[in-house]
Every structure is written in C-alpha cells, then in structure tokens.
Amino acid sequence: MNLKSLAEALGLSQTTVSRALNGYPEVSEATRKRVEEAAVRFGYRPNSRAKGLATGRAMLIGQVIPTSTQHEMVNPVFGDFVAGASQNLAQHGYDMLLTRVPGDDEGKVYREFRARGAVDGVIIQAPDVKDDRIALLNRIGLPFIVHGRSTGVTEPYSWVDVNNTQAFRRATEFLLQLGHRRIALINGLERMDFAFRRRKGYIQALENAGLSADPQLMCTDEMTEQFGYMKTRRMLAFEDPPTAFLCASMISAVGIRRALQEAQLVMGRDVSVIIHDDDLSYLRNGEEIPIFTATRSSVRHAGEVLADALMQLISDPDHPPINQLLEAQLVVGSSTGPAPLKAARLPS
Amino acid sequence: MNLKSLAEALGLSQTTVSRALNGYPEVSEATRKRVEEAAVRFGYRPNSRAKGLATGRAMLIGQVIPTSTQHEMVNPVFGDFVAGASQNLAQHGYDMLLTRVPGDDEGKVYREFRARGAVDGVIIQAPDVKDDRIALLNRIGLPFIVHGRSTGVTEPYSWVDVNNTQAFRRATEFLLQLGHRRIALINGLERMDFAFRRRKGYIQALENAGLSADPQLMCTDEMTEQFGYMKTRRMLAFEDPPTAFLCASMISAVGIRRALQEAQLVMGRDVSVIIHDDDLSYLRNGEEIPIFTATRSSVRHAGEVLADALMQLISDPDHPPINQLLEAQLVVGSSTGPAPLKAARLPS
DNA sequence: TGGGCCTCCCAAAGCGCTTTAAATTTTCTC
DNA sequence: GAGAAAATTTAAAGCGCTTTGGGAGGCCCA
C-alpha cells in the first residue's frame, strides 16, 4: 500500500492525504480523521526512502562500531551506550546506522556518509587525545557529537563527557586520606582522552599531597581482565609494593581481584581498590553494598543525554556547540580501607 | 555533486554515467575510465535514498537492540556479535540499522520495517522457546535469520546456532569422568532457547550416567556476576554441596569465583567449574592456559556466518532456509580437576 | 450582486537515482 | 560503398513521497 493507492481508495489527492497524515493545518478535521482511519485500516506507512528523498533527511544517526585497532576489541561500554542513545533517538523518530570501518580510515566513512546523505548526524566514540576526526567532521559539515572530549583540539565541537580528571583526583584523594602512599594506577590506553585525563587527575592529587607519581606504579593498556591480573601480580612483587590500586575499568578490576585472592590477600584490608564504574547493565558493581569502591557514572545515561543534544544540533543547524560535563559519583564499597602498617608483598 | 551535474560536467547523459559507475557492459571502456576518474575527482557518491528508491532496496539490515525486558539489561554478547555481523555485511555494501522497541511490541517494529521498506532483512537475537517472532516474520515476508533456534517452532526458518545441548552434555560428561556426582547448573533464563537446550544437555548426561538431576542444584536467572555469587554461596552451604559448577556465562562465573575464593576454596582443586565462553573480545578466558575450562564458541564468528547467510537469503528470495549448527570446543583450563574425596562445605 | 477572503483540496513539479526503449554512431560484410 | 549488425549513447519514465502554486466553493460585507 502506497500513498497513491491510499489516495485513490479514499477518493482524495495524494497531496491531501500526505498533509492529513503529517498534521498540516490545511486539511479539515473530518478529512483528517477519515484519512488516518484508512491509513490504519490498510496498514499504510510511508516509504522511508521516498520520504527521505523528498524531505532531504535520512532519519538516521551514523556510528562506527568502536573497536580498538590493536586487538579488534569491541568497547565493552558499547552495548549500554547504544541502548541509552537509541532510546532517546527513537523518541524523535531516529534510528541508528552502524557500520564497520573497512581498513583503518574512519574519515573515509564520514565523507561517505556526507556525500551519500546516508545519515543526518554522527556520534563519535572514544576520542583520542588530539583526535583528528573532529576537524574532519567540522570541515565536511556533518552534524556530530563526541562521547568524550579531545585534549588538544582547540576548535569548537559538541561533546558529552564524564569529568574524568575530577573523578580520579577525588578517588586518589580518598585513598590518600585513608593513609595510602603507594597507589598504583591501572589505566586504559593513554592515547585515549579519557585515560589521559584520569592519569592527570591521579597525578594532581598526588602532587597536591606533596607526593610524586612513581612511573613504576602506572601502567596503561587495553582494559582486559588479564591486564589487571598481570600488573597486580607484578606490582605486588616490588620491593615497595602499592597498598592501593586505582583501576580504570571494572573488567580489569576483576583481574586485580583474582591476583589478590590468589595471593591470599583480602581486598579492603590488605590492599585497597577503587575502580571507575560505567554502570554496565551486565556487570553491576553490587546491589546494596558495592563490591568495589568506585567513581560511578552511567554510560547509558550519557548516551541518553548525548542523543538529546544531537537532536537539538540537527534540528537547528545554527545551534552553537553543546558541551555537557557529567560528574561521577564516588560510591564507597567494601574494597577500600585504611592503609596497612606494613604493605603486603608477594615473593617475586 | 549529484548525478546530473556530474553528467553535465562530463558532457554525457545521466544514463551513461550511471551505467559506467555501476559496471554495466553497454559502456565503452574509454568512457567508463573517464567517468570513474571524474567521479573520484569530484567526490561523487550516489545518494543513498535516491538509489534505494530507484532500486527498491535499502541496503540496510534491521536489528532490535537485545535488552532483557526484566532489568533492561543489554545482552553482553551484543557488541561482539554486531562487530562480526556488520563486518561481513559491509563486504556486501550493507549497513546495520539499530532500533529500540517502544513499549514491548517487537512485532510492531518488524511490521513497520516491512511497510516502510526501511530494511531488506532482519536479524533476530536471543530467541525464546516457542518464539512468536518467527511466525510473524514468515507471515509478513521479511527476510530474516535467527541467531539461535526456537524449540517448538515447527515452520521452517533460517538460523545459525551453537550446539548448546551437545556442549553442555559434553561438559557434564567431562565432570562426571572426573568423578563429580553433585554438579550444579547456573543457567541463564530458561525461557530462552539457548538456556533451555543447555539444561537439556546437562540432564541428558546425568541420566546417561544413571543419575537424576537435583532441582536444588539447578538455577536460572539473568546471567549477572551477582547471580553466580549468590547461588554459589547458597549451594555451598547445602548438607550435600556440589563439587562442580556448570555455568552458562563467563560473567556469572566471575561471581562463582568470588564466592569460592571468599570461602577459601581453590578452584580446580576443591571445586570444579566449567563455563560457556562466547569468546568476548573484552573478557577473554586467558591467553595460553584458560582460566576456566570452557565450552567455547566465538559469538563474533557466529555473527560473520549469520551475515553471510542472510546476504544469500536476500539475494535469492527463493532460497530455502539456511540452518547452520556451530559446534563448541571443549577447552580445558585450570578450573577443573578430580572430584575431592570429601566435598567442601560452607557453614550455612 | 459582486468582490474579497477563507477553507479545503488538487495537479504537477521535484527529490536523485535506475532502467526501458529508442536513437545514433561505429564497425563489419560482401 | 551500401546495408546490416553491433556498439554506444540518450530521452524519458518511474520509484513514492513532499511541497509549490493554484483553484473551486462557501461565507461575509457593502
């Protein structure tokens, strides 16, 4: 059933039927009723592509599946983020278009999006420090918003980000207050902006306390369970091991826990751990009492906020860039406690 | 730059330019060269919607974001599956269209897809036992393929599935061979087909060994860490506790491990654990020596296989249903060992 | 009674592409 | 070198929708 046959069945012109269904005022209420009823009865729905061609809008938001180039690892945050974002996109009639990057030229995808008119806007995930996608998108004039920020990019752009620096500064301060002096940082890849900022916050807190960061206690890699496990084992064997770990990911923290328990150490007593918790729906940090003390910020909520902002940007092309900084909560769980008098140490 | 201006710039008709770019034979090689060069030079790319309208194809595959209705939990497998599927879809020029379900009527989404011509095909995730989406899609005639199967659905349909029954039968047999007699099953939601089949395999193995399944040792819920933890604690406090756990998910198994270590029990010595491992990129089961003995089957690979099958179904509307059963590997890690002479037990 | 002004509806153009049917040019064949 | 056949190219229709620019009545007022 298309517009033409619906119009014929009603004995009306396509114009009138189209207007009736799209809420234009030049149609009498009686006619509109009649049209709407018929549309439901015949199960008429306007063809997406025809409508898009006529209106010039795709009603789609593009997104590249965020896989690390190194191990083709899919960002574990992706599912929840997408769930949040598309929920709010859907409220505006938008769907999400997902694509893989052939080779490693993500810029090519965006140029294609633009040239083909395939999407009306784009979401950028996991920006690096000095991410060049931002300049590209500004240049080609495709509406976009970044989930995260990019240190070093000076031109204006829209973003929704968690205050990572602040979160990790607070978390570090919290550990310092508990008497910890040797605090390890198990960080994500520091070419990524969020990890860069977290380290910054960590170092700031240490320096404010008159301490300097020990390079041996800072490590950075993809946030796997294995990574947390290996680094914890190694650091616990140091002459002067850390008494606390600050960890950028719930998943790596599971590895930390494994290493600690293997070493017969009790988390929160022998060694303290604070994590950043994206509040992933499939990996919740405990219901009432969190397992881990954490800086918490729901990535799903970030998706919702970001989607709303993008909808604004698209509906008003002259809208100035939207910047929204979300603060992380510091929730106290059972993985932290006062620094032990004598640091636990593993034989190397 | 659109087709018209490109044709004008070349002094050719739109027809010829279109044909040249789409590889039709009625164009001289010289002309084709000239057209292709100009297309690159001007950065011409055909408009997606216009092309779609003319050809009647959307070049999009629809998918509903798989969230459990209960806790809005996003299937943790989603990211990796999508990465696999869209990689192979992309090879055929297809992208993925993601949408949320407004309310709880997923069928409505598929009818919309069909009526609007928004997508050329659909991927169904996480089918239930007797899933009614299959009948609906067959009825409305939208090409689709199921990731998983649906016990109780008799009409033909296309699917790609892991041999869950076999995997869990083998895993159970393996534990039986190690001397375990009290084997717990920490299963996913058993209204879902994969969980239903896994239980079936588990029970078959027990019965083949002349044992009957103890309802107390079987539990089913959403596969969270918390779930694994709680159930393990509870079961270890039984009069006659299990000496082995069979767990449907890596994530719940992390909870099992937490409970065991809290109880000072050594996995693989005091208690054995086998998991199903979807080989998620962000939650790998160890590099050389797997942490967990597991029935392993890459969900990303399943996505690739499924995408190829769907491409076939779409290119040939008369293609008979494609059914592909993937076997899971049984990989032995360090979480299993001979049954202890005396079962470890927690004070209740 | 006629003109002006609403209200409601319609014909047709246009969005940017593919494809059918036909026209033109080139190449053979004898 | 004429005529047929083959190779190229083109004009125009069509995909299904929105939207522009009118147009037909009906109503009101002078």
GROMACS .gro file of C-alpha atoms in nm, chain B residues 4-336:
model
  333
  352LYS     CA    1   2.302   1.537  -1.305
  353SER     CA    2   2.588   1.779  -1.253
  354LEU     CA    3   2.844   1.505  -1.295
  355ALA     CA    4   2.685   1.412  -1.626
  356GLU     CA    5   2.683   1.774  -1.735
  357ALA     CA    6   3.044   1.822  -1.637
  358LEU     CA    7   3.133   1.522  -1.850
  359GLY     CA    8   2.909   1.612  -2.140
  360LEU     CA    9   2.732   1.278  -2.108
  361SER     CA   10   2.382   1.168  -2.023
  362GLN     CA   11   2.287   1.059  -1.673
  363THR     CA   12   2.213   0.716  -1.810
  364THR     CA   13   2.564   0.662  -1.938
  365VAL     CA   14   2.726   0.794  -1.623
  366SER     CA   15   2.505   0.576  -1.404
  367ARG     CA   16   2.583   0.273  -1.614
  368ALA     CA   17   2.952   0.343  -1.622
  369LEU     CA   18   2.965   0.361  -1.246
  370ASN     CA   19   2.756   0.054  -1.191
  371GLY     CA   20   2.960  -0.166  -1.418
  372TYR     CA   21   2.710  -0.221  -1.698
  373PRO     CA   22   2.860  -0.359  -2.018
  374GLU     CA   23   2.691  -0.115  -2.256
  375VAL     CA   24   2.955   0.148  -2.191
  376SER     CA   25   3.284   0.172  -2.375
  377GLU     CA   26   3.590   0.122  -2.163
  378ALA     CA   27   3.723   0.462  -2.255
  379THR     CA   28   3.407   0.632  -2.134
  380ARG     CA   29   3.397   0.428  -1.817
  381LYS     CA   30   3.751   0.532  -1.731
  382ARG     CA   31   3.667   0.893  -1.791
  383VAL     CA   32   3.354   0.874  -1.579
  384GLU     CA   33   3.521   0.694  -1.293
  385GLU     CA   34   3.802   0.942  -1.285
  386ALA     CA   35   3.565   1.234  -1.281
  387ALA     CA   36   3.360   1.070  -1.004
  388VAL     CA   37   3.669   1.041  -0.788
  389ARG     CA   38   3.783   1.391  -0.873
  390PHE     CA   39   3.450   1.548  -0.785
  391GLY     CA   40   3.398   1.317  -0.490
  392TYR     CA   41   3.069   1.199  -0.634
  393ARG     CA   42   2.879   0.934  -0.443
  394PRO     CA   43   2.524   0.839  -0.532
  395ASN     CA   44   2.263   0.949  -0.282
  396SER     CA   45   2.161   0.653  -0.069
  397ARG     CA   46   1.792   0.728  -0.059
  398ALA     CA   47   1.759   0.810  -0.425
  399LYS     CA   48   1.942   0.496  -0.519
  400GLY     CA   49   1.735   0.297  -0.276
  401LEU     CA   50   1.414   0.440  -0.411
  402ALA     CA   51   1.509   0.357  -0.765
  403THR     CA   52   1.632   0.008  -0.692
  404GLY     CA   53   1.382  -0.080  -0.423
  405ARG     CA   54   1.649  -0.184  -0.181
  406ALA     CA   55   1.752  -0.020   0.143
  407MET     CA   56   2.094  -0.182   0.181
  408LEU     CA   57   2.021  -0.198   0.550
  409ILE     CA   58   1.971  -0.489   0.786
  410GLY     CA   59   1.749  -0.422   1.083
  411GLN     CA   60   1.815  -0.529   1.434
  412VAL     CA   61   1.640  -0.464   1.760
  413ILE     CA   62   1.879  -0.395   2.046
  414PRO     CA   63   1.856  -0.706   2.260
  415THR     CA   64   1.763  -0.592   2.608
  416SER     CA   65   1.602  -0.822   2.858
  417THR     CA   66   1.257  -0.698   2.944
  418GLN     CA   67   1.323  -0.754   3.312
  419HIS     CA   68   1.613  -0.531   3.402
  420GLU     CA   69   1.674  -0.360   3.073
  421MET     CA   70   1.996  -0.549   3.061
  422VAL     CA   71   2.178  -0.534   2.733
  423ASN     CA   72   2.297  -0.871   2.614
  424PRO     CA   73   2.673  -0.865   2.683
  425VAL     CA   74   2.726  -1.059   2.366
  426PHE     CA   75   2.576  -0.783   2.158
  427GLY     CA   76   2.890  -0.582   2.085
  428ASP     CA   77   3.096  -0.872   1.960
  429PHE     CA   78   2.811  -1.020   1.764
  430VAL     CA   79   2.742  -0.694   1.589
  431ALA     CA   80   3.110  -0.647   1.516
  432GLY     CA   81   3.119  -0.985   1.344
  433ALA     CA   82   2.794  -0.946   1.157
  434SER     CA   83   2.850  -0.597   1.029
  435GLN     CA   84   3.197  -0.680   0.914
  436ASN     CA   85   3.057  -0.930   0.668
  437LEU     CA   86   2.752  -0.723   0.585
  438ALA     CA   87   2.984  -0.438   0.493
  439GLN     CA   88   3.150  -0.660   0.235
  440HIS     CA   89   2.819  -0.666   0.054
  441GLY     CA   90   2.757  -0.294   0.090
  442TYR     CA   91   2.511  -0.337   0.374
  443ASP     CA   92   2.496  -0.147   0.699
  444MET     CA   93   2.305  -0.227   1.014
  445LEU     CA   94   2.006  -0.034   1.136
  446LEU     CA   95   1.957  -0.048   1.510
  447THR     CA   96   1.640   0.038   1.688
  448ARG     CA   97   1.490   0.024   2.034
  449VAL     CA   98   1.150  -0.125   2.093
  450PRO     CA   99   0.897   0.129   2.210
  451GLY     CA  100   0.692  -0.048   2.474
  452ASP     CA  101   0.726  -0.421   2.440
  453ASP     CA  102   0.584  -0.498   2.100
  454GLU     CA  103   0.879  -0.606   1.895
  455GLY     CA  104   0.642  -0.734   1.629
  456LYS     CA  105   0.529  -0.381   1.562
  457VAL     CA  106   0.882  -0.285   1.474
  458TYR     CA  107   0.907  -0.562   1.217
  459ARG     CA  108   0.576  -0.471   1.060
  460GLU     CA  109   0.698  -0.113   1.037
  461PHE     CA  110   1.023  -0.226   0.882
  462ARG     CA  111   0.827  -0.411   0.622
  463ALA     CA  112   0.567  -0.146   0.549
  464ARG     CA  113   0.819   0.137   0.527
  465GLY     CA  114   1.069  -0.071   0.336
  466ALA     CA  115   1.322   0.051   0.589
  467VAL     CA  116   1.538  -0.261   0.576
  468ASP     CA  117   1.597  -0.552   0.343
  469GLY     CA  118   1.625  -0.808   0.615
  470VAL     CA  119   1.632  -0.862   0.984
  471ILE     CA  120   1.842  -1.038   1.245
  472ILE     CA  121   1.663  -1.192   1.542
  473GLN     CA  122   1.855  -1.222   1.865
  474ALA     CA  123   1.815  -1.440   2.170
  475PRO     CA  124   1.505  -1.636   2.071
  476ASP     CA  125   1.280  -1.778   2.337
  477VAL     CA  126   1.143  -2.128   2.335
  478LYS     CA  127   0.842  -2.104   2.102
  479ASP     CA  128   0.938  -1.759   1.990
  480ASP     CA  129   0.646  -1.596   1.810
  481ARG     CA  130   0.862  -1.353   1.619
  482ILE     CA  131   0.945  -1.630   1.375
  483ALA     CA  132   0.587  -1.690   1.267
  484LEU     CA  133   0.531  -1.318   1.237
  485LEU     CA  134   0.831  -1.262   1.013
  486ASN     CA  135   0.746  -1.559   0.796
  487ARG     CA  136   0.396  -1.424   0.761
  488ILE     CA  137   0.488  -1.070   0.665
  489GLY     CA  138   0.757  -1.196   0.430
  490LEU     CA  139   1.057  -1.004   0.554
  491PRO     CA  140   1.381  -1.197   0.503
  492PHE     CA  141   1.528  -1.286   0.839
  493ILE     CA  142   1.767  -1.510   1.020
  494VAL     CA  143   1.774  -1.610   1.382
  495HIS     CA  144   2.082  -1.612   1.600
  496GLY     CA  145   1.986  -1.922   1.789
  497ARG     CA  146   1.691  -2.154   1.742
  498SER     CA  147   1.348  -2.185   1.892
  499THR     CA  148   1.238  -2.519   2.026
  500GLY     CA  149   0.873  -2.578   1.948
  501VAL     CA  150   0.860  -2.375   1.632
  502THR     CA  151   0.782  -2.619   1.355
  503GLU     CA  152   0.766  -2.395   1.050
  504PRO     CA  153   1.092  -2.360   0.857
  505TYR     CA  154   1.319  -2.063   0.916
  506SER     CA  155   1.683  -1.977   0.885
  507TRP     CA  156   1.915  -1.987   1.182
  508VAL     CA  157   2.273  -2.002   1.297
  509ASP     CA  158   2.318  -2.158   1.636
  510VAL     CA  159   2.571  -2.316   1.865
  511ASN     CA  160   2.509  -2.677   1.955
  512ASN     CA  161   2.422  -2.590   2.312
  513THR     CA  162   2.279  -2.926   2.407
  514GLN     CA  163   2.586  -3.109   2.289
  515ALA     CA  164   2.821  -2.859   2.450
  516PHE     CA  165   2.663  -2.893   2.791
  517ARG     CA  166   2.627  -3.266   2.761
  518ARG     CA  167   2.996  -3.296   2.692
  519ALA     CA  168   3.087  -3.057   2.969
  520THR     CA  169   2.877  -3.255   3.213
  521GLU     CA  170   3.026  -3.583   3.095
  522PHE     CA  171   3.369  -3.438   3.143
  523LEU     CA  172   3.288  -3.356   3.503
  524LEU     CA  173   3.137  -3.699   3.555
  525GLN     CA  174   3.452  -3.858   3.426
  526LEU     CA  175   3.646  -3.658   3.682
  527GLY     CA  176   3.434  -3.824   3.944
  528HIS     CA  177   3.195  -3.542   4.019
  529ARG     CA  178   2.845  -3.652   4.111
  530ARG     CA  179   2.693  -3.338   4.255
  531ILE     CA  180   2.709  -3.093   3.968
  532ALA     CA  181   2.533  -2.759   3.988
  533LEU     CA  182   2.390  -2.578   3.687
  534ILE     CA  183   2.399  -2.200   3.692
  535ASN     CA  184   2.191  -2.131   3.387
  536GLY     CA  185   2.053  -1.832   3.200
  537LEU     CA  186   1.682  -1.759   3.179
  538GLU     CA  187   1.528  -2.086   3.069
  539ARG     CA  188   1.250  -1.929   2.870
  540MET     CA  189   1.533  -1.851   2.631
  541ASP     CA  190   1.608  -2.129   2.394
  542PHE     CA  191   1.984  -2.147   2.445
  543ALA     CA  192   1.938  -2.192   2.821
  544PHE     CA  193   1.663  -2.446   2.770
  545ARG     CA  194   1.893  -2.653   2.550
  546ARG     CA  195   2.184  -2.629   2.784
  547ARG     CA  196   1.980  -2.768   3.064
  548LYS     CA  197   1.867  -3.044   2.835
  549GLY     CA  198   2.225  -3.141   2.759
  550TYR     CA  199   2.314  -3.132   3.125
  551ILE     CA  200   2.023  -3.355   3.222
  552GLN     CA  201   2.090  -3.598   2.937
  553ALA     CA  202   2.445  -3.650   3.052
  554LEU     CA  203   2.337  -3.708   3.409
  555GLU     CA  204   2.071  -3.955   3.306
  556ASN     CA  205   2.304  -4.139   3.074
  557ALA     CA  206   2.523  -4.188   3.380
  558GLY     CA  207   2.230  -4.317   3.575
  559LEU     CA  208   2.197  -4.005   3.783
  560SER     CA  209   1.898  -3.781   3.811
  561ALA     CA  210   1.918  -3.405   3.819
  562ASP     CA  211   1.868  -3.247   4.159
  563PRO     CA  212   1.633  -2.948   4.126
  564GLN     CA  213   1.818  -2.783   4.414
  565LEU     CA  214   2.132  -2.776   4.209
  566MET     CA  215   1.975  -2.611   3.909
  567CYS     CA  216   1.908  -2.242   3.894
  568THR     CA  217   1.816  -1.998   3.624
  569ASP     CA  218   1.819  -1.620   3.603
  570GLU     CA  219   1.982  -1.334   3.422
  571MET     CA  220   2.349  -1.408   3.398
  572THR     CA  221   2.496  -1.144   3.622
  573GLU     CA  222   2.801  -1.165   3.842
  574GLN     CA  223   2.581  -1.128   4.144
  575PHE     CA  224   2.372  -1.426   4.038
  576GLY     CA  225   2.673  -1.655   4.018
  577TYR     CA  226   2.799  -1.533   4.350
  578MET     CA  227   2.476  -1.570   4.542
  579LYS     CA  228   2.388  -1.912   4.409
  580THR     CA  229   2.733  -2.048   4.475
  581ARG     CA  230   2.729  -1.926   4.832
  582ARG     CA  231   2.391  -2.078   4.890
  583MET     CA  232   2.470  -2.412   4.733
  584LEU     CA  233   2.798  -2.449   4.915
  585ALA     CA  234   2.603  -2.433   5.238
  586PHE     CA  235   2.389  -2.733   5.149
  587GLU     CA  236   2.415  -3.051   5.351
  588ASP     CA  237   2.537  -3.219   5.040
  589PRO     CA  238   2.702  -2.942   4.840
  590PRO     CA  239   2.803  -2.965   4.475
  591THR     CA  240   3.164  -3.034   4.391
  592ALA     CA  241   3.133  -2.883   4.047
  593PHE     CA  242   2.953  -2.597   3.876
  594LEU     CA  243   2.846  -2.572   3.518
  595CYS     CA  244   2.789  -2.209   3.433
  596ALA     CA  245   2.626  -2.058   3.128
  597SER     CA  246   2.825  -1.738   3.131
  598MET     CA  247   3.172  -1.604   3.189
  599ILE     CA  248   3.024  -1.316   3.382
  600SER     CA  249   2.834  -1.528   3.628
  601ALA     CA  250   3.144  -1.743   3.662
  602VAL     CA  251   3.334  -1.443   3.788
  603GLY     CA  252   3.077  -1.438   4.067
  604ILE     CA  253   3.129  -1.808   4.130
  605ARG     CA  254   3.497  -1.747   4.160
  606ARG     CA  255   3.438  -1.464   4.402
  607ALA     CA  256   3.225  -1.686   4.623
  608LEU     CA  257   3.478  -1.969   4.613
  609GLN     CA  258   3.770  -1.753   4.698
  610GLU     CA  259   3.579  -1.587   4.974
  611ALA     CA  260   3.523  -1.935   5.112
  612GLN     CA  261   3.895  -2.003   5.081
  613LEU     CA  262   3.831  -2.273   4.828
  614VAL     CA  263   4.062  -2.334   4.539
  615MET     CA  264   3.901  -2.361   4.203
  616GLY     CA  265   4.009  -2.675   4.022
  617ARG     CA  266   4.103  -2.847   4.345
  618ASP     CA  267   3.820  -2.807   4.595
  619VAL     CA  268   3.556  -2.721   4.344
  620SER     CA  269   3.550  -2.753   3.966
  621VAL     CA  270   3.392  -2.503   3.729
  622ILE     CA  271   3.310  -2.522   3.360
  623ILE     CA  272   3.166  -2.224   3.178
  624HIS     CA  273   3.034  -2.146   2.839
  625ASP     CA  274   3.267  -1.897   2.679
  626ASP     CA  275   3.138  -1.675   2.400
  627ASP     CA  276   3.494  -1.558   2.346
  628LEU     CA  277   3.405  -1.196   2.404
  629SER     CA  278   3.683  -0.965   2.299
  630TYR     CA  279   3.676  -0.769   2.621
  631LEU     CA  280   3.652  -1.068   2.852
  632ARG     CA  281   3.890  -1.330   2.729
  633ASN     CA  282   3.926  -1.654   2.911
  634GLY     CA  283   4.304  -1.640   2.943
  635GLU     CA  284   4.558  -1.648   2.664
  636GLU     CA  285   4.755  -1.973   2.676
  637ILE     CA  286   4.610  -2.158   2.970
  638PRO     CA  287   4.243  -2.071   3.001
  639ILE     CA  288   4.136  -1.970   3.348
  640PHE     CA  289   3.816  -2.164   3.310
  641THR     CA  290   3.761  -2.495   3.147
  642ALA     CA  291   3.500  -2.396   2.891
  643THR     CA  292   3.278  -2.486   2.604
  644ARG     CA  293   3.393  -2.221   2.366
  645SER     CA  294   3.225  -2.078   2.061
  646SER     CA  295   3.301  -1.735   1.927
  647VAL     CA  296   2.992  -1.519   1.905
  648ARG     CA  297   3.173  -1.291   1.670
  649HIS     CA  298   3.228  -1.577   1.433
  650ALA     CA  299   2.861  -1.662   1.461
  651GLY     CA  300   2.786  -1.305   1.356
  652GLU     CA  301   3.000  -1.343   1.049
  653VAL     CA  302   2.845  -1.671   0.945
  654LEU     CA  303   2.498  -1.539   1.004
  655ALA     CA  304   2.559  -1.226   0.800
  656ASP     CA  305   2.678  -1.428   0.503
  657ALA     CA  306   2.372  -1.649   0.522
  658LEU     CA  307   2.139  -1.351   0.537
  659MET     CA  308   2.307  -1.199   0.233
  660GLN     CA  309   2.234  -1.520   0.046
  661LEU     CA  310   1.872  -1.520   0.154
  662ILE     CA  311   1.827  -1.164   0.040
  663SER     CA  312   1.995  -1.204  -0.294
  664ASP     CA  313   1.782  -1.507  -0.373
  665PRO     CA  314   1.426  -1.474  -0.246
  666ASP     CA  315   1.352  -1.836  -0.329
  667HIS     CA  316   1.645  -1.967  -0.133
  668PRO     CA  317   1.541  -2.240   0.107
  669PRO     CA  318   1.602  -2.171   0.478
  670ILE     CA  319   1.965  -2.188   0.585
  671ASN     CA  320   2.044  -2.377   0.903
  672GLN     CA  321   2.390  -2.381   1.043
  673LEU     CA  322   2.490  -2.553   1.362
  674LEU     CA  323   2.823  -2.449   1.509
  675GLU     CA  324   2.998  -2.688   1.744
  676ALA     CA  325   3.155  -2.558   2.060
  677GLN     CA  326   3.506  -2.662   2.152
  678LEU     CA  327   3.571  -2.806   2.493
  679VAL     CA  328   3.888  -2.635   2.611
  680VAL     CA  329   4.046  -2.748   2.931
  681GLY     CA  330   4.167  -2.484   3.171
  682SER     CA  331   4.270  -2.479   3.530
  683SER     CA  332   3.926  -2.462   3.686
  684THR     CA  333   3.859  -2.835   3.674
   0.00000   0.00000   0.00000
